[in-house]
Coordinates of C-alpha atoms and ligand atoms in Angstrom, one line a residue:
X221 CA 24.3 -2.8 -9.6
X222 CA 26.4 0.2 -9.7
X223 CA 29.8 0.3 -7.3
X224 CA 28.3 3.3 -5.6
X225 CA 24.7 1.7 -4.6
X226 CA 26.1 -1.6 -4.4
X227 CA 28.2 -0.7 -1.5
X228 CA 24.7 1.5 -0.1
X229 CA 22.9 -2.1 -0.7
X230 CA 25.6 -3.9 1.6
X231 CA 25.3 -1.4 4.6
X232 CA 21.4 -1.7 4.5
X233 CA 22.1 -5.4 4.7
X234 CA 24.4 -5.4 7.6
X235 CA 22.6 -2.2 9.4
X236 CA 19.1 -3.8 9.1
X237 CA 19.9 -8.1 10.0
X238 CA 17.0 -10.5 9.4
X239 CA 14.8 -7.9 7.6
X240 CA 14.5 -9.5 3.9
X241 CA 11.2 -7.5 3.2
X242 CA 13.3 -4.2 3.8
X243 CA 16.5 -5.4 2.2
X244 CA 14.0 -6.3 -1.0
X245 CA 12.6 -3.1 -1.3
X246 CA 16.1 -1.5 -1.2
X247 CA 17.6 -3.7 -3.9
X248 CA 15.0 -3.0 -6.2
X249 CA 14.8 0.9 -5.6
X250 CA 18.9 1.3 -5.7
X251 CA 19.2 -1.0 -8.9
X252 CA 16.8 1.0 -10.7
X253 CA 19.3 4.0 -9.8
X254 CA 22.2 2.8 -11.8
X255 CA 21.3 4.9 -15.0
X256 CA 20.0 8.1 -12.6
X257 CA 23.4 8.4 -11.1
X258 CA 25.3 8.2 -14.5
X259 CA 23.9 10.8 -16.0
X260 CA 23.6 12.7 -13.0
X261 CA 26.0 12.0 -10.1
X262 CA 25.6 14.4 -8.0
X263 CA 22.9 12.2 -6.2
X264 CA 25.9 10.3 -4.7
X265 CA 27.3 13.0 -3.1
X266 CA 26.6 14.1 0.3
X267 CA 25.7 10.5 1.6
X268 CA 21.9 11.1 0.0
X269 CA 21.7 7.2 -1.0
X270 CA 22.9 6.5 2.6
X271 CA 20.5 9.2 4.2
X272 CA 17.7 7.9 1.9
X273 CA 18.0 4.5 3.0
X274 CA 18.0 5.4 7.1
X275 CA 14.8 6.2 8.9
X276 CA 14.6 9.6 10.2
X277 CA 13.1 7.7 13.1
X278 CA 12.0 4.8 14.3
X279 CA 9.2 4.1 17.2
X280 CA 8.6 0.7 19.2
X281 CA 6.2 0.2 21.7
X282 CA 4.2 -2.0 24.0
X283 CA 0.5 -2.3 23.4
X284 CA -1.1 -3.5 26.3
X285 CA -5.1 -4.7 26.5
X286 CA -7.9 -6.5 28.0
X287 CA -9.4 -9.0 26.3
X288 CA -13.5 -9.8 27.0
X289 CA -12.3 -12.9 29.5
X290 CA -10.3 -10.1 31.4
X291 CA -6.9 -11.7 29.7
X292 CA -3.7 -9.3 29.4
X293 CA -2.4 -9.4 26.0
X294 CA 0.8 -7.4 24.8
X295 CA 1.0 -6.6 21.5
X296 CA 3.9 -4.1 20.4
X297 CA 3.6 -1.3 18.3
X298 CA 5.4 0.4 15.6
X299 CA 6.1 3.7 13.8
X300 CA 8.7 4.2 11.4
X301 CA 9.0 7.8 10.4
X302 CA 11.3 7.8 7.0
X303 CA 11.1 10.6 5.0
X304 CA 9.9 14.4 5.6
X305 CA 11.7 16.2 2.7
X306 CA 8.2 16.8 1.2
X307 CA 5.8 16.7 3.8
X308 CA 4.7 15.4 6.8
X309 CA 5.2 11.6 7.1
X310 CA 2.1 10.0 5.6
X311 CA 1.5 6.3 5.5
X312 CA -1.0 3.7 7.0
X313 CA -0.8 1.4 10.1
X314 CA -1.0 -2.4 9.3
X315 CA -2.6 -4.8 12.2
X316 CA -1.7 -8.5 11.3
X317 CA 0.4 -10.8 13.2
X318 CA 3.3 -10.9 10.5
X319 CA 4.1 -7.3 11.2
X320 CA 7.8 -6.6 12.4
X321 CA 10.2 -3.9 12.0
X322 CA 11.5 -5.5 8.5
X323 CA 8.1 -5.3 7.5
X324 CA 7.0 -2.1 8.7
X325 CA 10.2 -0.5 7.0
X326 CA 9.8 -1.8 3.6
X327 CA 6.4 0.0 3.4
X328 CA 7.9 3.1 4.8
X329 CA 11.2 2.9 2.4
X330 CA 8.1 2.4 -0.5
X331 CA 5.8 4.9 0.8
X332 CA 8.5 7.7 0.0
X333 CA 8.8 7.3 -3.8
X334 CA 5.0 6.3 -3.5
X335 CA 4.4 9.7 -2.0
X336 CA 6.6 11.4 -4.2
X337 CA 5.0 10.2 -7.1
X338 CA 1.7 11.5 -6.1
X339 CA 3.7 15.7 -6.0
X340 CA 1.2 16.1 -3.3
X341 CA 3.8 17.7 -0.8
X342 CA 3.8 14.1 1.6
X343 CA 6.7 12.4 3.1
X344 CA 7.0 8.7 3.8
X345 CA 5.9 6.5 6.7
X346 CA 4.4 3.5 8.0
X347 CA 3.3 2.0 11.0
X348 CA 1.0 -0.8 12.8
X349 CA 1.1 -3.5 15.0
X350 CA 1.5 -7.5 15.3
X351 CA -1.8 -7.8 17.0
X352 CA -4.7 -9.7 14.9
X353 CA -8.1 -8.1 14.6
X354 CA -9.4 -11.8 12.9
X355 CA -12.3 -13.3 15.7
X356 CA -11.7 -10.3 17.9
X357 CA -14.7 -8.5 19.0
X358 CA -15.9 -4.9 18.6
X359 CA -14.7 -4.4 22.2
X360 CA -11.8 -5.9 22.1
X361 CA -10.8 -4.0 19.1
X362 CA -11.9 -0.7 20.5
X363 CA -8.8 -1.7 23.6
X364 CA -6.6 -2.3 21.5
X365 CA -6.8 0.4 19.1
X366 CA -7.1 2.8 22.1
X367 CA -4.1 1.4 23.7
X368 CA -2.1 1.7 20.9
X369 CA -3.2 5.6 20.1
X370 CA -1.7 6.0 23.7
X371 CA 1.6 6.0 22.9
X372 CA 1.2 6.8 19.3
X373 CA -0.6 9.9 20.0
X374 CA 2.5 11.6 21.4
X375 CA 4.3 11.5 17.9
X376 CA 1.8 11.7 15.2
X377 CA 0.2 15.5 14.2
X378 CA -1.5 17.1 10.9
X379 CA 1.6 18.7 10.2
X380 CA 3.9 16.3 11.7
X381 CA 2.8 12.6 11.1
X382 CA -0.6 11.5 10.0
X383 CA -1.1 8.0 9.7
X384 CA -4.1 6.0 7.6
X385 CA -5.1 2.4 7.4
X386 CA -3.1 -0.6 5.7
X387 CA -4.1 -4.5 6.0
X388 CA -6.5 -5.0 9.1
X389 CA -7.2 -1.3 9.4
X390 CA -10.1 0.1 8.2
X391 CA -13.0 2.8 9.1
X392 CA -13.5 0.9 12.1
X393 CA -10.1 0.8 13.9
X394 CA -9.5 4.7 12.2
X395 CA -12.6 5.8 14.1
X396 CA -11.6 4.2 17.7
X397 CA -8.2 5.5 17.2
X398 CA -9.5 8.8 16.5
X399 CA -12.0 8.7 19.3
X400 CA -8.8 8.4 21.5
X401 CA -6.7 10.9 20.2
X402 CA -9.1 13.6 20.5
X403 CA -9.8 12.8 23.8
X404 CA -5.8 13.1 24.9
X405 CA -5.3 16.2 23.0
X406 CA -8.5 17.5 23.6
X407 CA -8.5 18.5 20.5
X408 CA -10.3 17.8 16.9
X409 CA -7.4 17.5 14.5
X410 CA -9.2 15.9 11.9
X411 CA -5.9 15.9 9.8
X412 CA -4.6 14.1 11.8
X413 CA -5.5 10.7 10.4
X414 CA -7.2 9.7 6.8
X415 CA -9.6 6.9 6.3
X416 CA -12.0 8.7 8.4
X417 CA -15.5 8.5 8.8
X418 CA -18.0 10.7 5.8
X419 CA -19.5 12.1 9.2
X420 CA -16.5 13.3 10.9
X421 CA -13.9 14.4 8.1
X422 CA -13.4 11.9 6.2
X423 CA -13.4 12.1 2.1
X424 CA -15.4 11.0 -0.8
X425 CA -13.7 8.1 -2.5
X426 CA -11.1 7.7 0.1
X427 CA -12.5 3.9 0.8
X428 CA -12.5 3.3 -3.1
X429 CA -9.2 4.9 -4.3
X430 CA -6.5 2.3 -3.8
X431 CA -8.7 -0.3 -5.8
X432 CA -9.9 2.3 -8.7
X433 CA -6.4 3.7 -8.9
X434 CA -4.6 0.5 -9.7
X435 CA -7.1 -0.3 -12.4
X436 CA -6.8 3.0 -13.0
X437 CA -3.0 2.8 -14.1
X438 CA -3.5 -0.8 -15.8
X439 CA -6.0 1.1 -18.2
X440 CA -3.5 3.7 -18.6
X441 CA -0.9 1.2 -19.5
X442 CA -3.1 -0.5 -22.1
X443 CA -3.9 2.6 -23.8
X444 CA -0.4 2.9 -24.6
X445 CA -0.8 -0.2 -27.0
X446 CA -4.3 1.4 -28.1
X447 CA -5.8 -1.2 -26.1
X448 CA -8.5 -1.1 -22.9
X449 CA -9.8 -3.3 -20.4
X450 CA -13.0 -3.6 -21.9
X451 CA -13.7 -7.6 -22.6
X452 CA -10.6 -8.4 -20.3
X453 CA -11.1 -11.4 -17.9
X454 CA -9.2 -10.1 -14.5
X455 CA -7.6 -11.9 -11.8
X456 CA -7.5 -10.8 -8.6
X457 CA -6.0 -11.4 -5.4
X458 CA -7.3 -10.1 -2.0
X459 CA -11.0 -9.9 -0.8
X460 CA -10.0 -6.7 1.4
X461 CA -10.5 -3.1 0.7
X462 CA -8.4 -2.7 -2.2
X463 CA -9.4 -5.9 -4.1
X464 CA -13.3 -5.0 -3.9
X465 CA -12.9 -1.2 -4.8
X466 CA -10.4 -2.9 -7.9
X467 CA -13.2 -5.3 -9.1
X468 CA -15.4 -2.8 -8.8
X469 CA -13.7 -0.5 -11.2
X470 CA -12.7 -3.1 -13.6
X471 CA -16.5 -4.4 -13.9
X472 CA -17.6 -0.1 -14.6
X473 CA -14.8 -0.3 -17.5
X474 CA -16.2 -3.3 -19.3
X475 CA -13.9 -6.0 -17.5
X476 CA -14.9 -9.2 -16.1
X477 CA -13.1 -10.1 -12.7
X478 CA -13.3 -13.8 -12.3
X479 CA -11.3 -13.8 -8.2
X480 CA -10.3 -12.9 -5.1
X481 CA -8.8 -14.8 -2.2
X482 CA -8.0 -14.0 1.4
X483 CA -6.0 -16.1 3.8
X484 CA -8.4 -19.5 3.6
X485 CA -8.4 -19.7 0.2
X486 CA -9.5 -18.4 -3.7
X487 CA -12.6 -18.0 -5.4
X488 CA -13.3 -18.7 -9.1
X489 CA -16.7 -17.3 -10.4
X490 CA -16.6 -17.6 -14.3
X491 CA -19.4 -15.8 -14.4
X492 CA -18.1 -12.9 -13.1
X493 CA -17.6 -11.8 -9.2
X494 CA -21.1 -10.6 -7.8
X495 CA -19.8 -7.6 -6.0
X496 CA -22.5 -6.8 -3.8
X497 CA -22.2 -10.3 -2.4
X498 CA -18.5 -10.3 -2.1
X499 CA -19.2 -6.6 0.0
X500 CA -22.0 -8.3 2.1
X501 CA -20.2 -10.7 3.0
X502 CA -16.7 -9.0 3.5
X503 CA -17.4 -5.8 4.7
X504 CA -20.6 -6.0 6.3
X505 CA -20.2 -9.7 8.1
X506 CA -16.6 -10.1 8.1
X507 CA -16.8 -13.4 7.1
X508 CA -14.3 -15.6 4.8
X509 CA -14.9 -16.4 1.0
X510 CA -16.3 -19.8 1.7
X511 CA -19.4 -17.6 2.7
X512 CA -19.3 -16.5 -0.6
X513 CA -19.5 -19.4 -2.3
X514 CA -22.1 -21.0 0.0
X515 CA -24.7 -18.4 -1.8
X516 CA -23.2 -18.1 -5.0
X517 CA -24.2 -20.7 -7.5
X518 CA -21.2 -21.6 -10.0
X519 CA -19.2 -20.1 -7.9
X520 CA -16.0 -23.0 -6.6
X521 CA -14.1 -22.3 -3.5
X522 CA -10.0 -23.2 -4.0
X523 CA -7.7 -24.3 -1.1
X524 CA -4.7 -25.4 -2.8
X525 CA -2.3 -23.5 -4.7
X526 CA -3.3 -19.4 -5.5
X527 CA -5.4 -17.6 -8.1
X528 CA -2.7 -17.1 -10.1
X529 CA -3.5 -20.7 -11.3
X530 CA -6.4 -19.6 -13.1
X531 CA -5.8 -18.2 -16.5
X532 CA -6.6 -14.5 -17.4
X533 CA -5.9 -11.7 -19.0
X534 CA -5.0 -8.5 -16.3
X535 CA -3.8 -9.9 -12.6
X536 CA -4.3 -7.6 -9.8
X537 CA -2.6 -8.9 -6.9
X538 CA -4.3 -6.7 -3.9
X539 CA -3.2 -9.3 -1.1
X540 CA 0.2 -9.0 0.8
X541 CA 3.8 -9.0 -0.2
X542 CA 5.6 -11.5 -2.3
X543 CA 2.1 -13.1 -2.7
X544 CA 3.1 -13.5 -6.7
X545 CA 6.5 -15.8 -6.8
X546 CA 8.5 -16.8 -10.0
X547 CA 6.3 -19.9 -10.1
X548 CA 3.1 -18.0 -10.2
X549 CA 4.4 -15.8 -12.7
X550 CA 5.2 -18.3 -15.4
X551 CA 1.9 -19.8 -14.9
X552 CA 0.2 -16.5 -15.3
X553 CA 1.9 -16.2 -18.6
X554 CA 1.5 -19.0 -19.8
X555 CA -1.9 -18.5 -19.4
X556 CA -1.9 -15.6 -21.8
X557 CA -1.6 -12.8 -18.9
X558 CA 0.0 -9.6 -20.7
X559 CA -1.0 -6.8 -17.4
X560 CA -0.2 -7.1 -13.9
X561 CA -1.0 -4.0 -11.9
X562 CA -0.1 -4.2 -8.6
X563 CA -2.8 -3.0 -5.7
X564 CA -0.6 -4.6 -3.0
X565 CA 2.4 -3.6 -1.3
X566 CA 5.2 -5.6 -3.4
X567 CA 3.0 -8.4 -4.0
X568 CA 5.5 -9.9 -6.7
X569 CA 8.9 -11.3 -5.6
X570 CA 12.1 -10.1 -7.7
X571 CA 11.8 -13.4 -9.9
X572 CA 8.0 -12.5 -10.6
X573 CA 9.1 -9.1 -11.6
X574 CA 11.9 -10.2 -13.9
X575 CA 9.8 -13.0 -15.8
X576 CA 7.7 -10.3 -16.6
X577 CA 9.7 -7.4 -18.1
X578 CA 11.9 -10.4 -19.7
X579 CA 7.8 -11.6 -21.3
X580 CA 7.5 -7.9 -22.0
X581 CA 4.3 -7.4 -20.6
X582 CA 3.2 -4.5 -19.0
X583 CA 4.0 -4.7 -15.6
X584 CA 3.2 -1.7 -13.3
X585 CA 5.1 -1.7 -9.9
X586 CA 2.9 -1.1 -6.6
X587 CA 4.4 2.0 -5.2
X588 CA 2.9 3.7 -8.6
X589 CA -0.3 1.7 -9.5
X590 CA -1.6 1.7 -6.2
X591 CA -0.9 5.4 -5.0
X592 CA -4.4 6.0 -5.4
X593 CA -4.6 5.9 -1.8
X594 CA -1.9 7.9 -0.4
X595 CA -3.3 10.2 -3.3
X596 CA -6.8 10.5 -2.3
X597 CA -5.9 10.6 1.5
X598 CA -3.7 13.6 0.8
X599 CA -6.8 15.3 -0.7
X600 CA -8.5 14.8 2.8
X601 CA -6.3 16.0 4.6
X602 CA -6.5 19.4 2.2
X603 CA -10.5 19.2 2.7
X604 CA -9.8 19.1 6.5
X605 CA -7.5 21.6 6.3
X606 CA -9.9 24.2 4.1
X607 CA -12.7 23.0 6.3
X608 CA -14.9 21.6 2.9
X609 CA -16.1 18.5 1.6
X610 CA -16.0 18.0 -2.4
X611 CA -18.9 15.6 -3.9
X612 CA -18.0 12.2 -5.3
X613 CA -17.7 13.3 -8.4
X614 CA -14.5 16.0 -8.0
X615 CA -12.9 13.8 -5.2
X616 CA -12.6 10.8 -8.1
X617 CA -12.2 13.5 -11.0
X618 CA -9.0 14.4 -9.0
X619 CA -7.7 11.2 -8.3
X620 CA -8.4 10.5 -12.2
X621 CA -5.8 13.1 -12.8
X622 CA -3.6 12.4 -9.8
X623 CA -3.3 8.6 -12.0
X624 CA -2.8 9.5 -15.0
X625 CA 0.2 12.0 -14.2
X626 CA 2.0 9.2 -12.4
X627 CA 1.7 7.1 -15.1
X628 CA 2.8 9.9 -17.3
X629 CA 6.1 10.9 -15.3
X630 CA 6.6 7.0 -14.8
X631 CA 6.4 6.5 -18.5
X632 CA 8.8 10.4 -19.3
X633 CA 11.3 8.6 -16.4
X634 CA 11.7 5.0 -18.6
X635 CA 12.2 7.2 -21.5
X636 CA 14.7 9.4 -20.0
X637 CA 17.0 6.8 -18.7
X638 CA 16.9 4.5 -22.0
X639 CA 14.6 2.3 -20.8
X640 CA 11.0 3.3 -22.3
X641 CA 8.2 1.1 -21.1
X642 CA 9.9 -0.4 -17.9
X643 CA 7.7 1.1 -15.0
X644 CA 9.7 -0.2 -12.3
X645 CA 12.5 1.6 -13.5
X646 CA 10.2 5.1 -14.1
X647 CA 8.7 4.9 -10.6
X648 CA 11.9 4.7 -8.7
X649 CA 13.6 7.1 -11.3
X650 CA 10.7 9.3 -11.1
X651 CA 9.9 9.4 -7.0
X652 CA 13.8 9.1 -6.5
X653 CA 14.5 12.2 -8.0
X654 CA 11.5 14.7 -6.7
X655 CA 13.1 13.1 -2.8
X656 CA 16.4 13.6 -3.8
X657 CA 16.4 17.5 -5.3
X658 CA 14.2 18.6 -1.9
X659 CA 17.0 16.7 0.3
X660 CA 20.1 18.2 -1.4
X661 CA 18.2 21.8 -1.1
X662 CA 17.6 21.0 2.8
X663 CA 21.0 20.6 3.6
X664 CA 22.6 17.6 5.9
X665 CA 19.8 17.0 7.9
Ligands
LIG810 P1 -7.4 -5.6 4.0 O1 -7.0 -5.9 5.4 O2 -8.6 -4.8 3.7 O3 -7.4 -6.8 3.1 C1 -6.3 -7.7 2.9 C2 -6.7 -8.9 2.2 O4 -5.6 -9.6 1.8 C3 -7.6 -9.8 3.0 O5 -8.5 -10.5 2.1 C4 -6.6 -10.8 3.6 O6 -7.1 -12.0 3.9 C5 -5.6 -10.9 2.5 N1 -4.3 -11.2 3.0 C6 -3.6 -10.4 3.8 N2 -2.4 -11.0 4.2 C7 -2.5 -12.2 3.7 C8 -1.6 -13.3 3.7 N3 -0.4 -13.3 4.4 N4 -2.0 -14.4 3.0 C9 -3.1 -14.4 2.2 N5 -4.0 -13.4 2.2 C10 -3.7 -12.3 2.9 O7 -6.1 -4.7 3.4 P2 -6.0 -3.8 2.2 O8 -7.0 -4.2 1.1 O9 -6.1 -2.4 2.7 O10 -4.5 -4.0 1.8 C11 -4.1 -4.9 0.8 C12 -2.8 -4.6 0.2 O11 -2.8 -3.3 -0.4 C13 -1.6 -4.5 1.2 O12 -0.4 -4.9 0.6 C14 -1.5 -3.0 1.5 O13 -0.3 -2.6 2.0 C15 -1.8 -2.4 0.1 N6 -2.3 -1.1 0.1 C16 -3.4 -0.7 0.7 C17 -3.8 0.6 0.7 C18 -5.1 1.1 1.3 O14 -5.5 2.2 1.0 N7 -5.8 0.3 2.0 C19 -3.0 1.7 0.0 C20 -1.9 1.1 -0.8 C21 -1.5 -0.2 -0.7 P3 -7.4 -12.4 5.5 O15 -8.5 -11.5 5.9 O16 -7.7 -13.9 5.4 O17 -6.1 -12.2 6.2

């Protein structure tokens, strides 16, 4: 690392104590910067690396609810808003009991470059909560969810802030937190949130575009090598809304996806995942993979080690962060992996990410292949905003597009800065940049 981000790096460190999700993310954007700010250091100036790397603004607060027994429970509640050189902060809310400020800040720090990548005129945010929707009932959900819209409802606004869903938030807890707002405001800001509801604003495609981006971008990698996904066994992780909507892209482009796993274990199904299963089971019942198997003949149910045991072509790791370690990573290699595409948030740890580019495979960082969302969500919010709804068909021809130019400005990055073929590099070099120009032009705000 360059003197000039390393001493960025060691401030973030000692500003930010305890978070290592955050601190990760920052190491891995600012190294990529080395060769930007050689050839152009002007991005140094002005403290822009230590501006980029502080939240604009950061929101904690308590969630109280009832549970169905009449119990008090107090969950708290964050909002990190990072970034509004291009847009309003854009980024989804994640309920699941690991989140913290650390946590929540990565994803906003990522969600910038993410956004920027997608030139859709969005800044960077992210937000959620460390209560658990798992065994909760309908109910109890609908408290929380209006609890937490409460306070978040004072901060969040189309043009200001407009928030999505992340792990454990989905068209369920969008519509409850929707229901709320509108009732505080008294008003029907549909842009106010994405992920909603076909019947009440939301888009086309919006449920499938993180999954069919990410496969989206692996396909776009391959046909650099002249190659496709078509005959390619695929692993992936996740049984959530980006793991289904990836399997179910990879299976319409000729791939087989063999997995997916959530927090009780992974599923192997060498026959192929049976998709409307997996959905029944997932989305409609909520239930865990072992429901899967159950009614799946062939299919064997894994609760030791992770998915990236099983050898495969293309891994898609649409779980959590650092759910792909240096460990994993050789074994996926060894077992003839030459794709990883990543759906999740930072699902590979530095080490992961380094045995791959040292193997030379194609390797496609997160905050590109799975902007899909973000991508998609930003054409909502235009709908909303132009009062329309575009078929199925235009909503996924644009996020088509919307893919293939991020791969194409992460691939003209690499290239730029002597590095052709290293995505990681591209993405940050790439989203850096567009940030960086808008910033300098704003003045020291
Ligand atoms: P969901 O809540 O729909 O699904 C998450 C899946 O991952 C579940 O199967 C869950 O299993 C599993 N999982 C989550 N945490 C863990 C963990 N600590 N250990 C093992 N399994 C875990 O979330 P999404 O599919 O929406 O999100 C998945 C990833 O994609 C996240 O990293 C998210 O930030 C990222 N992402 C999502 C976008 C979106 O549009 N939804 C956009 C861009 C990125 P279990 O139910 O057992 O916890």
């Amino acid at each position: 690392m360059q003197d000039v981000v390393e001493k960025v790096y060691e401030q973030v460190v000692a500003r930010n104590r305890g978070e290592v999700e955050f601190h990760q993310a920052v190491h891995e954007v600012l190294e990529s910067l080395g060769p930007v700010i050689a050839k152009h250091p002007h991005y140094a100036e002005g403290a822009l690396l230590e501006r980029i790397v502080e939240p604009e603004r950061q929101i904690m607060f308590r969630v109280p609810w009832v549970d169905d027994a009449g119990q008090v429970h107090v969950n708290r509640g964050f909002r990190i808003e990072f970034n509004s050189a291009l847009g309003p902060y854009k980024g989804g809310l994640r309920f699941h009991p690991s989140v913290n400020a650390g946590i929540i800040k990565f994803l906003g720090f990522e969600q910038i470059f993410k956004n920027a990548l997608t030139a859709q005129g969005i800044g960077g945010g992210k937000g959620g909560s460390d209560f658990d929707p798992h065994g909760r009932s309908d109910a109890e959900v609908m408290r929380f969810c209006q609890s937490f819209m409460t306070e978040l409802a004072r901060h969040i606004g189309p043009s200001t802030d407009v928030p999505a869903g992340d792990i454990g938030v989905g068209g369920r807890e969008i519509g409850y937190m929707f229901g709320q707002y509108k009732r505080l405001r008294n008003s029907y800001d549909a842009g106010v949130l994405t992920g909603k509801g076909l019947a009440w604003g939301g888009s086309l495609v919006r449920t499938e575009a993180t999954g069919y981006g990410t496969v989206l971008f692996a396909q776009s990698m391959l046909a650099t090598k002249g190659e496709s996904l078509e005959g390619k066994k695929v692993l992936v992780s996740g049984a959530g809304n980006v793991a289904i909507y990836a399997i179910e892209k990879a299976q319409q482009l000729g791939a087989t996806p063999i997995t997916f796993s959530d927090s009780s274990g992974y599923v192997v199904d060498e026959a192929g995942v049976d998709l409307e299963l997996l959905k029944q089971v997932k989305e409609v019942e909520r239930g865990r993979v072992a429901d899967y198997v159950e009614r799946r003949p062939g299919a064997r149910l894994v609760t030791s080690g992770s998915v990236w045991d099983v050898p495969g072509d293309v891994a898609l790791p649409c779980a959590t962060q650092n759910e792909l370690d240096g460990d994993a990573a050789a074994t996926l290699l060894r077992g003839g992996c030459g794709v990883v595409s990543e759906g999740a948030n930072m699902p590979s740890t530095p080490e992961a990410v380094e045995a791959f580019q040292k193997a030379g495979i194609l390797f496609g960082p997160g905050k590109a292949a799975n902007a899909g969302g973000v991508a998609t969500s930003a054409l909502e919010m235009e709908q909303n905003a132009g009062r329309t709804r575009w078929d199925f068909a235009t909503a996924e021809a644009k996020l088509t597009g919307i893919m293939a130019d991020i791969h194409d400005s992460c691939v003209a990055a690499a290239e730029e800065y002597g590095r052709p073929g290293d995505y990681v590099l591209g993405a940050n070099a790439a989203g850096f940049t567009r940030v960086a120009d808008v910033m300098i032009a704003h003045g020291i705000v």
